[in-house]
Coordinates of C-alpha atoms in Angstrom, one line a residue:
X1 CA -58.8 -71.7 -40.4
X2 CA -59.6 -70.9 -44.3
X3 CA -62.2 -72.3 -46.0
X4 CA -62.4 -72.4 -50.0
X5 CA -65.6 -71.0 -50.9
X6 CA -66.0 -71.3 -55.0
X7 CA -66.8 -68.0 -56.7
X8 CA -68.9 -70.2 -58.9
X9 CA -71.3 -71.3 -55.9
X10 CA -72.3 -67.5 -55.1
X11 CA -72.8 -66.5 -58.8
X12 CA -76.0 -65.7 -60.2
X13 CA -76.4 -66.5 -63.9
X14 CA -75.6 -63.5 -66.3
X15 CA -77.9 -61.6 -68.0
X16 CA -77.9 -59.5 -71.2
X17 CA -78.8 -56.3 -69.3
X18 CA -75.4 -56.5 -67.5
X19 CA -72.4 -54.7 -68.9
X20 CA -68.6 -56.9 -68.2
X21 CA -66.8 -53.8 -68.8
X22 CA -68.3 -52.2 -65.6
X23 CA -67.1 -55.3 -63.5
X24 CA -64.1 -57.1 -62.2
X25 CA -63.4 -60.1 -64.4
X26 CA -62.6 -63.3 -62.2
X27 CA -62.0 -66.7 -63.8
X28 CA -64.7 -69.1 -63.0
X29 CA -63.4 -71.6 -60.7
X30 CA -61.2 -69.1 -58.4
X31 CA -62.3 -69.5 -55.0
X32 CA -62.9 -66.4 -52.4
X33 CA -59.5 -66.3 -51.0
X34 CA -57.9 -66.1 -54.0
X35 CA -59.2 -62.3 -54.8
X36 CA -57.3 -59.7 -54.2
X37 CA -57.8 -56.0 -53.1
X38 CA -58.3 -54.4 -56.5
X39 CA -61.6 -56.7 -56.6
X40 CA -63.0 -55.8 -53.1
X41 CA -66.2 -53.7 -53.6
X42 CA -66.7 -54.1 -57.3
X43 CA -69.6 -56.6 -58.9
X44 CA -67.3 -59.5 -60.7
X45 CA -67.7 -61.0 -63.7
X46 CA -66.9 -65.3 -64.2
X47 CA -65.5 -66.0 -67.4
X48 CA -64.7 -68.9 -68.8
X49 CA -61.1 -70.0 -70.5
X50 CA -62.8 -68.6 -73.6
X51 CA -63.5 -65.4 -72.2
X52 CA -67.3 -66.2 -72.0
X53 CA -69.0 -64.8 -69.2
X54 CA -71.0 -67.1 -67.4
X55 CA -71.9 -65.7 -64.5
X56 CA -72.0 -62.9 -61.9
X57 CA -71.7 -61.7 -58.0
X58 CA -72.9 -58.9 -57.0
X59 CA -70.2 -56.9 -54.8
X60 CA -72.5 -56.5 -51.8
X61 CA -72.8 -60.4 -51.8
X62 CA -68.9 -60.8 -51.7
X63 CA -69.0 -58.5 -49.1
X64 CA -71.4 -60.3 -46.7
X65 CA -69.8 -63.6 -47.1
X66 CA -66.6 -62.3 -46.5
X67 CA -67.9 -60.7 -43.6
X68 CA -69.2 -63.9 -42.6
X69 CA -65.9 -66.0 -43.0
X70 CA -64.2 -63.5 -41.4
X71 CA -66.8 -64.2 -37.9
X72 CA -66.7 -68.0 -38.0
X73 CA -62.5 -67.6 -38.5
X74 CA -62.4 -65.2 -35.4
X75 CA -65.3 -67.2 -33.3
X76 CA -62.6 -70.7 -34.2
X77 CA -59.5 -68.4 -33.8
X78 CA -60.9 -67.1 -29.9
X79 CA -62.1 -70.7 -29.2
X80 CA -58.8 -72.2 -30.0
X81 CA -57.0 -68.9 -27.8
X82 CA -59.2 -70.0 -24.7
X83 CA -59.0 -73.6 -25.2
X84 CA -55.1 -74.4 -25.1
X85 CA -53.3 -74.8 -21.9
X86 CA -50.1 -72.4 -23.1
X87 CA -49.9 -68.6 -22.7
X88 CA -50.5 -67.3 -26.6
X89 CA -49.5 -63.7 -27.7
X90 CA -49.9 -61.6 -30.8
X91 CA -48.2 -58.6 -31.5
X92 CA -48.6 -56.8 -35.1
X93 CA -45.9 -55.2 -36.6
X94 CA -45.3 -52.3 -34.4
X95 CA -45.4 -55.0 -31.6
X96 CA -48.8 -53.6 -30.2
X97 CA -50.8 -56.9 -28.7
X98 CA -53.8 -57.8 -30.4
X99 CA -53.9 -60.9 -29.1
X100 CA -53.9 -62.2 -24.8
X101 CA -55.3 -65.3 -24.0
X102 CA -56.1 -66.4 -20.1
X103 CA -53.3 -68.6 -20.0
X104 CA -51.1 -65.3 -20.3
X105 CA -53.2 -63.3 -17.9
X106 CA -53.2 -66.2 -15.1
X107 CA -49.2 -66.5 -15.9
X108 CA -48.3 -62.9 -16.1
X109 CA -51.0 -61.6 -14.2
X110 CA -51.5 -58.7 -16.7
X111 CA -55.5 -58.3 -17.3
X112 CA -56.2 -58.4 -20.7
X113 CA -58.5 -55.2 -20.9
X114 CA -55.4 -53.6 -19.3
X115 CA -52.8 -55.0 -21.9
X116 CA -54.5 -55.0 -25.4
X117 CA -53.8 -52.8 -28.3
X118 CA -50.5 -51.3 -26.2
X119 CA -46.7 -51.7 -26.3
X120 CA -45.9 -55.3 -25.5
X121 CA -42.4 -53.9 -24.2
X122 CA -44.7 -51.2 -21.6
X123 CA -45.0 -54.5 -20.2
X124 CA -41.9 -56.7 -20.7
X125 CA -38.2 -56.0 -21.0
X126 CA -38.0 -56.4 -25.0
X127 CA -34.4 -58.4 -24.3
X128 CA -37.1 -61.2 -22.9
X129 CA -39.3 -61.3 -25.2
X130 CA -38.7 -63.9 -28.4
X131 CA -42.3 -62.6 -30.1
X132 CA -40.0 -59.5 -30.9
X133 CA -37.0 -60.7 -31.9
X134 CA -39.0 -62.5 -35.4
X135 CA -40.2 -59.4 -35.8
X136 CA -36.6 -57.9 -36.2
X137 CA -35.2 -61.1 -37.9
X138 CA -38.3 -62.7 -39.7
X139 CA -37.4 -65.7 -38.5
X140 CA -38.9 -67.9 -35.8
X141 CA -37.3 -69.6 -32.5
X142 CA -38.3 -73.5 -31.3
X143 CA -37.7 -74.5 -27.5
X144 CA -36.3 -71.3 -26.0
X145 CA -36.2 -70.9 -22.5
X146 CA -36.7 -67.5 -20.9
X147 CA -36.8 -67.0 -17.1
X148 CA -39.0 -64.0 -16.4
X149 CA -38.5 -61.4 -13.2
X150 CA -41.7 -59.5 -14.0
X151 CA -44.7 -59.0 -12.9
X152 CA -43.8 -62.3 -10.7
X153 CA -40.2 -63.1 -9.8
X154 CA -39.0 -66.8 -11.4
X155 CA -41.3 -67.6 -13.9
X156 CA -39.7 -69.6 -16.2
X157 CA -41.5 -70.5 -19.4
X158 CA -40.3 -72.2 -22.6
X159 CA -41.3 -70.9 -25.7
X160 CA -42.1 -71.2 -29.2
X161 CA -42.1 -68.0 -31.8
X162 CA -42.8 -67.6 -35.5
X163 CA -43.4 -65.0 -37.7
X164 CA -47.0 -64.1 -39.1
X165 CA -46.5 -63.3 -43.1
X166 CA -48.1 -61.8 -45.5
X167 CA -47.4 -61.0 -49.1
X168 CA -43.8 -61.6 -48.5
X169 CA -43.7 -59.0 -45.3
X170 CA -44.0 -59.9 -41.6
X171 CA -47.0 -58.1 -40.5
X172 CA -46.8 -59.8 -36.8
X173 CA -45.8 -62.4 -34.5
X174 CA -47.1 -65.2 -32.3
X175 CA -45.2 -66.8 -29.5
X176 CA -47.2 -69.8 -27.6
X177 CA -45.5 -70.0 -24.2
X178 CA -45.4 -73.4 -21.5
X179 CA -45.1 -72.4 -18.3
X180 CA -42.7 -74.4 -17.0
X181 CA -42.2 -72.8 -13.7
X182 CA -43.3 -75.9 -11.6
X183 CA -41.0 -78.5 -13.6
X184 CA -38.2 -76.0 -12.7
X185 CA -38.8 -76.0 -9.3
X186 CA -39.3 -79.3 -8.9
X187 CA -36.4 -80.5 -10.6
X188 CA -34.5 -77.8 -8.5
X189 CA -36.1 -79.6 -5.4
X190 CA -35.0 -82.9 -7.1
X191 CA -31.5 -81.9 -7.5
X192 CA -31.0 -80.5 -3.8
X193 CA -33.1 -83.8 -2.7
X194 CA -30.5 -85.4 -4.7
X195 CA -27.3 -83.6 -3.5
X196 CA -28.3 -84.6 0.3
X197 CA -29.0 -88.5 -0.7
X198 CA -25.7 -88.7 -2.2
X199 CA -24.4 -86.9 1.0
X200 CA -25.9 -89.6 3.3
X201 CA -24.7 -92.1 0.8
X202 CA -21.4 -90.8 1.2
X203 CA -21.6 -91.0 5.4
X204 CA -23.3 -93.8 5.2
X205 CA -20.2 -95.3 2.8
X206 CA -17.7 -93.4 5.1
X207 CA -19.2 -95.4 8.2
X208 CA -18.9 -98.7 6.2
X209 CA -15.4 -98.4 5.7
X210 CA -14.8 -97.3 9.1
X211 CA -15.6 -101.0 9.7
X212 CA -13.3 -103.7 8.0
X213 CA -16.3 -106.7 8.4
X214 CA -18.5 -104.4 6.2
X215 CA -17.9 -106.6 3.1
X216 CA -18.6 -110.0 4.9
X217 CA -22.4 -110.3 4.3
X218 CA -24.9 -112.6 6.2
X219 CA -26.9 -112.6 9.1
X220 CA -26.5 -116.3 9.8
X221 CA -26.0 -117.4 13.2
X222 CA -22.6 -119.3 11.5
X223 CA -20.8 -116.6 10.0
X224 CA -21.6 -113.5 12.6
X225 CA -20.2 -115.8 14.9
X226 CA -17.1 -116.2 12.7
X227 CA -17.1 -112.0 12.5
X228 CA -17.8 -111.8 16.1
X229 CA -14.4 -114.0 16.7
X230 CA -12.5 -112.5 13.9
X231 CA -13.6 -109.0 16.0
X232 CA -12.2 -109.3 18.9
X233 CA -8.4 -111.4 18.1
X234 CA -8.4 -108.5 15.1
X235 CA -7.0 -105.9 18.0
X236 CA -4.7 -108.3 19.4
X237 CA -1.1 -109.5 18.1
X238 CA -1.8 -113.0 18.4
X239 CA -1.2 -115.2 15.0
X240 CA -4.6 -116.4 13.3
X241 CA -5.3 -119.6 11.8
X242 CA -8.3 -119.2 9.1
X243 CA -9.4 -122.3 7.9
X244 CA -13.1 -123.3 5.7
X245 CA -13.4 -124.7 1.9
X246 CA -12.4 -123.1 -0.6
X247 CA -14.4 -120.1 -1.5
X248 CA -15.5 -119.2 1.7
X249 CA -13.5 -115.9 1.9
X250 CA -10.5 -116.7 4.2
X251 CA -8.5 -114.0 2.3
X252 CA -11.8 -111.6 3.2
X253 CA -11.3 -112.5 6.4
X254 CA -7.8 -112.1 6.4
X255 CA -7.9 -108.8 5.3
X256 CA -10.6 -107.6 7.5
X257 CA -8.7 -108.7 10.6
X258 CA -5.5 -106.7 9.5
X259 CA -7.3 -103.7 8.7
X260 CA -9.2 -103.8 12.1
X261 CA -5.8 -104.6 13.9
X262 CA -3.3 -102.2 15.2
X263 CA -1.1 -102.5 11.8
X264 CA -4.0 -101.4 10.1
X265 CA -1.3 -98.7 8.6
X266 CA 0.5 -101.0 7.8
X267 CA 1.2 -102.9 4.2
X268 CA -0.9 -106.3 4.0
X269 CA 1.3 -108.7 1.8
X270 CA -0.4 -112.1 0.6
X271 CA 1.7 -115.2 -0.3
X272 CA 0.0 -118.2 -2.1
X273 CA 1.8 -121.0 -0.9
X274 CA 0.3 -123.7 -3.2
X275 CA 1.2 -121.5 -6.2
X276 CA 4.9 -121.0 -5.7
X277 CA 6.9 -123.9 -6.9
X278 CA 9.2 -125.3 -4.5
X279 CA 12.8 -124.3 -5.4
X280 CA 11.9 -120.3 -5.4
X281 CA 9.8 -120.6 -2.5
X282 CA 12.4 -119.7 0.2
X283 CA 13.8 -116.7 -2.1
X284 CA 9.7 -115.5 -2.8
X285 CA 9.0 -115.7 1.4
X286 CA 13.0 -114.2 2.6
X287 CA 14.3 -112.7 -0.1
X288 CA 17.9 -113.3 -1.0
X289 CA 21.0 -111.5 -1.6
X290 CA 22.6 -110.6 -4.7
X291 CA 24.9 -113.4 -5.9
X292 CA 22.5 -116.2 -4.1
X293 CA 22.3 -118.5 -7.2
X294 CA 23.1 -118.7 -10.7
X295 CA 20.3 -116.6 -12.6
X296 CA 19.5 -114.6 -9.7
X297 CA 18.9 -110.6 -9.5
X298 CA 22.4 -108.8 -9.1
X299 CA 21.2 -106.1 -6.8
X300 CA 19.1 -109.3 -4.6
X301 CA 15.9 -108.9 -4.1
X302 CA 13.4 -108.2 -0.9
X303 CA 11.2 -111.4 0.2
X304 CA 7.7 -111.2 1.5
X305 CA 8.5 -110.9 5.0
X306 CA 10.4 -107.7 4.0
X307 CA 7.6 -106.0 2.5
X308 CA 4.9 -107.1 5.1
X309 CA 7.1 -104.8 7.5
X310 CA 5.1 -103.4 10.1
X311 CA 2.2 -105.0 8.7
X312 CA 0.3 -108.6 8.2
X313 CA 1.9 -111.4 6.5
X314 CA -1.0 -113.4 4.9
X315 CA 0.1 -117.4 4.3
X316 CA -2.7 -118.8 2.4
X317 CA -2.7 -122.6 1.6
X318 CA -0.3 -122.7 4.5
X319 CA -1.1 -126.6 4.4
X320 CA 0.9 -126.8 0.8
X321 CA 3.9 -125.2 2.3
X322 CA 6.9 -127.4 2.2
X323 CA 7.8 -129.8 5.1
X324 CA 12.1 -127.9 4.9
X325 CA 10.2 -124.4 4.8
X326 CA 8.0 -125.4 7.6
X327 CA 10.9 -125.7 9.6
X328 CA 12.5 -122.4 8.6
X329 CA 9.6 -120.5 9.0
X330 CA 9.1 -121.6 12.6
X331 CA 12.8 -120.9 13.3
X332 CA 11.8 -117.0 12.1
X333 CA 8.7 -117.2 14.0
X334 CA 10.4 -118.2 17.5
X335 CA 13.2 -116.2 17.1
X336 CA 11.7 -112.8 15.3
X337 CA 14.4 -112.7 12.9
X338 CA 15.2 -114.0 9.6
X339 CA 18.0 -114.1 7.1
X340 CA 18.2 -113.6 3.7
X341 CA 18.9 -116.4 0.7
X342 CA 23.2 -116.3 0.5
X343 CA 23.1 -113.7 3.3
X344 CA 24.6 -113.8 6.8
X345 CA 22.8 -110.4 8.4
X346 CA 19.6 -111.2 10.5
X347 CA 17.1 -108.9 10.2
X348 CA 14.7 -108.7 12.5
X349 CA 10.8 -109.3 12.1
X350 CA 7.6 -107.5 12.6
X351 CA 5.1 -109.0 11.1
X352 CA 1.4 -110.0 12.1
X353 CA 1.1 -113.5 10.7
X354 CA -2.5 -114.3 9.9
X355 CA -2.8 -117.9 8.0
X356 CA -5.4 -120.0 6.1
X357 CA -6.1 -123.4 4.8
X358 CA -8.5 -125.3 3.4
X359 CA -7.0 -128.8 4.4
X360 CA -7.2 -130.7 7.4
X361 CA -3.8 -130.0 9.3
X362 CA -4.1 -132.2 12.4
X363 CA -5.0 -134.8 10.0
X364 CA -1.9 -134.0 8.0
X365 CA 0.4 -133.4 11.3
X366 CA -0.7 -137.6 11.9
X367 CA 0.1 -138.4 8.1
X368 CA 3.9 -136.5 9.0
X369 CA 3.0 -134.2 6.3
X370 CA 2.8 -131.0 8.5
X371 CA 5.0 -129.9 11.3
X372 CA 2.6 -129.9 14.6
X373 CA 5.4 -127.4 16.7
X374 CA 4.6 -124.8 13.8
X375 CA 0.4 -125.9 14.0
X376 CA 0.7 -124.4 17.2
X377 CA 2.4 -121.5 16.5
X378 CA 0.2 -120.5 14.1
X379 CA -2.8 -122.2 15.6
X380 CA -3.1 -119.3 18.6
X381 CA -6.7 -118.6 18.0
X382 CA -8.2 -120.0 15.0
X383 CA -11.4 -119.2 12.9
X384 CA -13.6 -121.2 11.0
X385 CA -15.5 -119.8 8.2
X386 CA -18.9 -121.8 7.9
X387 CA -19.3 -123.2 3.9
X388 CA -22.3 -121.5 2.0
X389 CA -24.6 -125.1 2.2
X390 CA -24.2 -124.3 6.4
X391 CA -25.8 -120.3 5.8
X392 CA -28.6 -121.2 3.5
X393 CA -30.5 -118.4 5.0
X394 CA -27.6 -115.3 3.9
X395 CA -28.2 -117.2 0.1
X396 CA -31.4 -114.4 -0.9
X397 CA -28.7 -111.3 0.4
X398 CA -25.7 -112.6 -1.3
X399 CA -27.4 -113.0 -4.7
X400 CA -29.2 -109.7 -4.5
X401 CA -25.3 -108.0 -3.6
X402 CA -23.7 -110.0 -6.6
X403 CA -27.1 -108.7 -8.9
X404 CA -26.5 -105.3 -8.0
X405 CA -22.8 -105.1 -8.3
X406 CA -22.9 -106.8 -12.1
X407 CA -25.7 -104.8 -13.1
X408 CA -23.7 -101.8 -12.4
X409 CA -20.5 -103.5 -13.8
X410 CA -22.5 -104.2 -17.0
X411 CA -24.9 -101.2 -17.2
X412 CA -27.9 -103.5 -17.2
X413 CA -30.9 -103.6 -15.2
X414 CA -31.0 -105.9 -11.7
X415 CA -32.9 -108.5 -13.3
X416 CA -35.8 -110.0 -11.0
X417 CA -35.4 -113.9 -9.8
X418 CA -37.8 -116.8 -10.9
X419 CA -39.0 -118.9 -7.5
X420 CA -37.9 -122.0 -8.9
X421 CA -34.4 -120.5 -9.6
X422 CA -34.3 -119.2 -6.1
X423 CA -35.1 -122.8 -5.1
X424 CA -32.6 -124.7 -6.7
X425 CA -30.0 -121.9 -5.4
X426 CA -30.9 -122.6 -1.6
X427 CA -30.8 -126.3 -2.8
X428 CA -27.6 -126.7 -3.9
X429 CA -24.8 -127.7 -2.4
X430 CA -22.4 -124.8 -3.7
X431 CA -18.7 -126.9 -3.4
X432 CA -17.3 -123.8 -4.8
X433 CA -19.1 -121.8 -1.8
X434 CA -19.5 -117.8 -2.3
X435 CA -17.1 -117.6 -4.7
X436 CA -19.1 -120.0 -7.7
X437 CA -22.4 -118.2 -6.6
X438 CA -20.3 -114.8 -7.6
X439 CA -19.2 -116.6 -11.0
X440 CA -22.5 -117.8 -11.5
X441 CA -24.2 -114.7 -11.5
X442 CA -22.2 -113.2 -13.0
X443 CA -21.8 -115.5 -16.2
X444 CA -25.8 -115.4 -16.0
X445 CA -25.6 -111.2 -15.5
X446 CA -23.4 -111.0 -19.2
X447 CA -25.7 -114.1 -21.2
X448 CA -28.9 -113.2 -20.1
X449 CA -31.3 -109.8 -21.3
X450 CA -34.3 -110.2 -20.0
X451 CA -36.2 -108.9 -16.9
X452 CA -36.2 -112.4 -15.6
X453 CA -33.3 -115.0 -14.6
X454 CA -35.4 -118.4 -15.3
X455 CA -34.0 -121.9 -15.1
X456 CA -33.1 -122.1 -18.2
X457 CA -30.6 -119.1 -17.4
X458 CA -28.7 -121.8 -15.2
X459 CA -25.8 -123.5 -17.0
X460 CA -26.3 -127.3 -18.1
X461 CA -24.1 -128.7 -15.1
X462 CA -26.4 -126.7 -12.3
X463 CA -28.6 -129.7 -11.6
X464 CA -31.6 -129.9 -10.4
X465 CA -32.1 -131.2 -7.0
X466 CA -34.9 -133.5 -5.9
X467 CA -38.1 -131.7 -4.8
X468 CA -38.1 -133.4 -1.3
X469 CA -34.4 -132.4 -0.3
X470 CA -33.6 -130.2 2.3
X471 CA -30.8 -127.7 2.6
X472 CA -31.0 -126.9 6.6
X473 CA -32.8 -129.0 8.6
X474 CA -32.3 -126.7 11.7
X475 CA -33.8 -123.6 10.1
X476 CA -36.3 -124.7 7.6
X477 CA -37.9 -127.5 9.7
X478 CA -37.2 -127.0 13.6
X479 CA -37.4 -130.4 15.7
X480 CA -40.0 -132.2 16.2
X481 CA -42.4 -130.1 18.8
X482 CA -41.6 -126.7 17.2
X483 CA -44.7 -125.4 16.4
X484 CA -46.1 -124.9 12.2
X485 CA -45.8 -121.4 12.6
X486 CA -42.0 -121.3 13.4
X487 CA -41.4 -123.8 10.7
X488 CA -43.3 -120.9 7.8
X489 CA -41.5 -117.8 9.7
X490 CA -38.1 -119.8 9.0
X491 CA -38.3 -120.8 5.1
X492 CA -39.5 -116.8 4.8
X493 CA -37.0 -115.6 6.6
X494 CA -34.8 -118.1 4.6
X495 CA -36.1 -117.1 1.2
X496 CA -36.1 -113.3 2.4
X497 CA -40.2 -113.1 2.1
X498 CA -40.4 -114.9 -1.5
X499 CA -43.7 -116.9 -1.3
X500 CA -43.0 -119.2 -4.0
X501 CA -39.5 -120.3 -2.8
X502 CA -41.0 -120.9 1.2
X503 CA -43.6 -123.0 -0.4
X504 CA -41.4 -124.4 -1.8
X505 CA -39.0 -126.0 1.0
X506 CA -42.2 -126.3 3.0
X507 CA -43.4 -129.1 0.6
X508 CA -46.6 -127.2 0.2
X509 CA -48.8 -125.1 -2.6
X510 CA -48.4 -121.7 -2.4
X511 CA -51.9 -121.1 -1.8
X512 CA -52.0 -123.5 1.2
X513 CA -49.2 -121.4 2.5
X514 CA -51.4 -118.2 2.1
X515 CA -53.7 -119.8 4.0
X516 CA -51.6 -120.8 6.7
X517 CA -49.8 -116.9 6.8
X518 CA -53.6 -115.9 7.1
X519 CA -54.0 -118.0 10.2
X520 CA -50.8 -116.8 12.3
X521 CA -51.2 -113.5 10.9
X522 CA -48.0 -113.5 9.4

C-alpha cells in the first residue's frame, strides 16, 4: 500500500527568520515518497519553479508522518498476511524470513516464533524452494509445482515467486504458495477410481462378447423369444431359415447364430442374392475354373461355398435366388458336394447354411416361383424376427443405444428427447424397422446442435400421427377387465418412465396421470 502525501499539505508557511541554506530544498508539489535519503532528518525548504521559497517542514514533522505511514502500511500489510487463504513467505536478501503467515505455519507446521529472522534453508532443502531461486536469478516463477518431503511427507503446493526490488537491486523475495495437497490426492484417488472402472468396463465388455446375442437389444416379449430360439438351434448343425421385413436384423441374427455355433472358428461368408445379377450368380456362389467362359480369371477363381469352408454360408434374399440355381444348390445341399464352373472335380462341402428372406416363400412355392423340395431343406427350424411396430416397448432402449453410439461417433453431447418426439417415435409405423430408426438418428445426431431433439428435428416426410392412435394394443391398453393401474405401469414401462410420453398414449394430461401414479403409489 503507498499513499501520496503532498509535501505541500504538511508545510508551514515560511518566515523571514528562517535561513534556506540550512535546509533541504524540495520542489513544492513532490509528495512524501518521492524523497530520498539525503533529505531524511533535515528541515526542507518548498520552492517554487522560480526558486521562491514558499514554505517549510520541519524535519521532526517528516519524521512522525513517516513514522505514521510506515504503521498503517505494516497494520494493511499483516492484515492482508492473515487474511489470504495461501501460505505467504518473505525472505530478504540473505534469505533470512521476515515474513510467516498462518497459512504457512498450518501447512508447514513450522511456528512462526520458531522460524522468523533465520535461514529459510535451516528449514527447507534450498533445491525446493522457488523464493530462492529469484533471489539468485532476479527473476520470478508463475504456476510451479513443488512436492515437499518435510516437515510432513507429500505436501504438494503450487507456487507463485517474484522478486522484491529496490533501486534497481533485489533486496528480497516473496513466494505465495496454494496448497494443493488435497486436489492431488484426490485426483490420484480419481485416477485409481478411474483405472478400476475402466477394468470393470473391460470385464464387463469381455462378458458381452462372450455372448453373440449381446448386440440384439430389447426386452420385448417378441424378440427374446426370437433370441431364445436362435439360442438353442445356434449349437446345432441344423440349416436356419431367418425370415422378418426388411430391417429387422436377419443378418444380426445370422451372425449371432454362427458365432454361438460350433463353427464359431470358422469364417462367416455372406452372399446377397438379390444383388448379384443372374448370369455370374453360379460363378459368385461355386466358383469356376480357369478357362470357364470367355473374360473369365485365368487362374479361376474360389466361389462362396469355398470360402465359407468350415464355417456358415449366409444366403440372404434367398427368395431372389434364381429358379436354375435353386435347383443346383439343392443338388449341393443333398449330396455335400459341389463342382466348380467348367470343372469336373467335386469337392466336398462343409458349410453351415443359415438363410433369410424378407418374402413370403410358401406363397411363392404356390405362385411356381420357388422350389418347395429346397423350402424344406432350408426351412429345418425357422426364426421370425418380430418388425419394430410389434416391440414398441424396446423403441425408448434402441433410441438411447443409437444416441449414444452417434454422439460418440460425432464427439457431441447425447442430446435429451422432447416427449412429443418420443410420441410420434412409438407411433410410427417404422416400414424400414430398426434400421430407418438407426438412419434417423443418426441424420438428426449430424443436423442438429442443441441439447434438445424437438419435432422440428424430424425430417418433413416423418408425419405426424393422429393423437388417438395406438401402437400396441396388448401392452398400452390391456383387455377389457385389466385394471387402470396395469394399463399406467405398461405405457411407463413402454416409454421407459417418461411422464409426458405415458400420458400421452394414455389419452390423458400429465397432471391427471400424476394423480393417478399418486393413488397406486407408483
Amino acid at each position: 500500500m503507498q499513499q501520496q502525501i503532498s509535501l505541500l499539505s504538511l508545510a508551514s508557511p515560511w518566515k523571514k527568520t528562517l535561513d534556506p541554506a540550512d535546509m533541504e530544498r524540495v520542489p513544492k508539489d513532490a509528495t512524501l515518497s518521492d524523497l530520498d535519503e539525503s533529505a531524511l532528518g533535515k528541515d526542507l525548504a518548498l520552492q517554487d519553479r522560480e526558486g521562491g521559497v514558499v514554505g517549510w517542514i520541519p524535519a521532526r514533522k517528516v519524521t512522525q508522518v513517516l513514522w505514521r505511514q510506515w504503521k498503517i502500511c505494516h497494520a494493511y500489510y499483516e492484515t492482508l498476511l492473515e487474511t489470504v487463504d495461501d501460505a505467504i513467505t518473505a525472505v530478504d536478501e540473505n534469505g533470512k524470513i521476515v515474513s510467516w503467515n498462518h497459512r504457512s505455519e498450518a501447512i508447514f507446521e513450522y511456528p512462526r516464533d520458531e522460524i522468523m529472522g533465520k535461514p529459510i534453508t535451516d528449514f527447507f532443502e534450498q533445491d525446493a524452494l522457488e523464493v530462492m531461486s529469484v533471489l539468485t536469478e532476479g527473476k520470478g516463477g508463475k504456476g510451479v509445482f513443488r512436492k515437499y518431503h518435510q516437515p510432513s511427507p507429500h505436501v504438494y503446493s503450487l507456487i507463485n515467486a517474484l522478486p522484491v526490488v529496490m533501486n534497481q537491486r533485489v533486496i528480497g523475495g516473496i513466494s505465495v504458495e496454494r496448497d494443493i495437497t488435497d486436489v492431488v490426492r484426490l485426483n490420484n484417488e480419481l485416477s485409481t477410481t478411474t483405472a478400476y472402472i475402466r477394468d470393470l468396463e473391460k470385464q464387463f465388455d469381455e462378458q458381452k462378447a462372450e455372448d453373440p446375442f449381446h448386440k440384439i437389444k430389447g426386452r420385448s416379449e417378441a424378440i427374446r423369444h426370437a433370441v431364445n430360439l436362435a439360442g438353442k438351434v445356434a449349437s446345432t448343425e441344423a440349416s436356419v431359415l431367418i425370415t422378418g421385413e426388411s430391417g429387422v436384423g436377419k443378418e444380426l441374427f445370422a451372425s449371432a447364430i454362427h458365432k454361438a455355433g460350433p463353427r464359431a472358428e470358422g469364417p462367416f461368408i455372406d452372399i446377397n442374392c438379390g444383388a448379384i445379377p443372374t448370369p455370374l450368380f453360379e460363378s459368385e456362389l461355386f466358383g469356376y475354373e480357369r478357362g470357364a467362359f470367355t473374360g473369365a480369371n485365368k487362374e479361376g477363381k474360389k466361389g462362396k461355398l469355398d470360402a465359407a469352408e468350415g464355417g456358415t454360408l449366409f444366403l440372404d434374399e434367398i427368395g431372389e435366388m434364381p429358379l436354375d440355381l435353386q435347383v443346383k444348390l439343392l443338388r449341393v445341399l443333398q449330396e455335400k458336394r459341389f463342382y466348380r464352373v467348367g470343372g469336373t472335380e467335386p469337392i466336398p462341402l462343409d458349410v453351415r447354411i443359415i438363410a433369410a428372406t424378407n418374402r413370403d416363400l410358401e406363397e411363392m412355392i404356390e405362385a411356381g416361383r420357388f422350389r418347395e423340395d429346397l423350402y424344406y431343406r432350408l426351412h429345418v427350424v425357422s426364426i421370425r424376427i418380430p418388425p419394430l411396430r410389434e416391440r414398441m416397448e424396446d423403441i425408448p432402449e434402441l433410441i438411447q443405444l443409437c444416441l449414444n453410439e452417434f454422439s460418440r461417433k460425432y464427439s457431441k453431447p447425447v442430446p435429451e428427447l422432447d416427449p412429443e418426439v418420443m410420441y410420434r417415435f412409438i407411433n410410427h409405423d417404422w416400414p424400414g424397422n430398426v434400421r430407418q430408426l438407426r438412419n434417423l438418428i443418426e441424420r438428426i445426431m449430424i443436423l442438429t446442435d442443441g441439447e434438445t431433439i424437438r419435432p422440428h428435428h424430424l425430417p418433413s416426410n416423418f408425419t405426424k400421427v393422429e393423437e388417438s392412435r395406438v401402437t400396441n394394443p396388448s401392452s398400452l391398453h390391456p383387455p377389457v377387465g385389466d385394471s387402470e393401474e396395469m394399463r399406467i405401469r405398461n405405457a411407463l414401462t413402454t416409454t421407459y418412465g417418461n411422464k409426458s410420453a405415458a400420458a400421452k398414449l394414455l389419452g390423458i394430461s400429465r397432471a391427471t396421470l400424476y394423480n393417478k401414479m399418486r393413488k397406486y403409489h407408483l
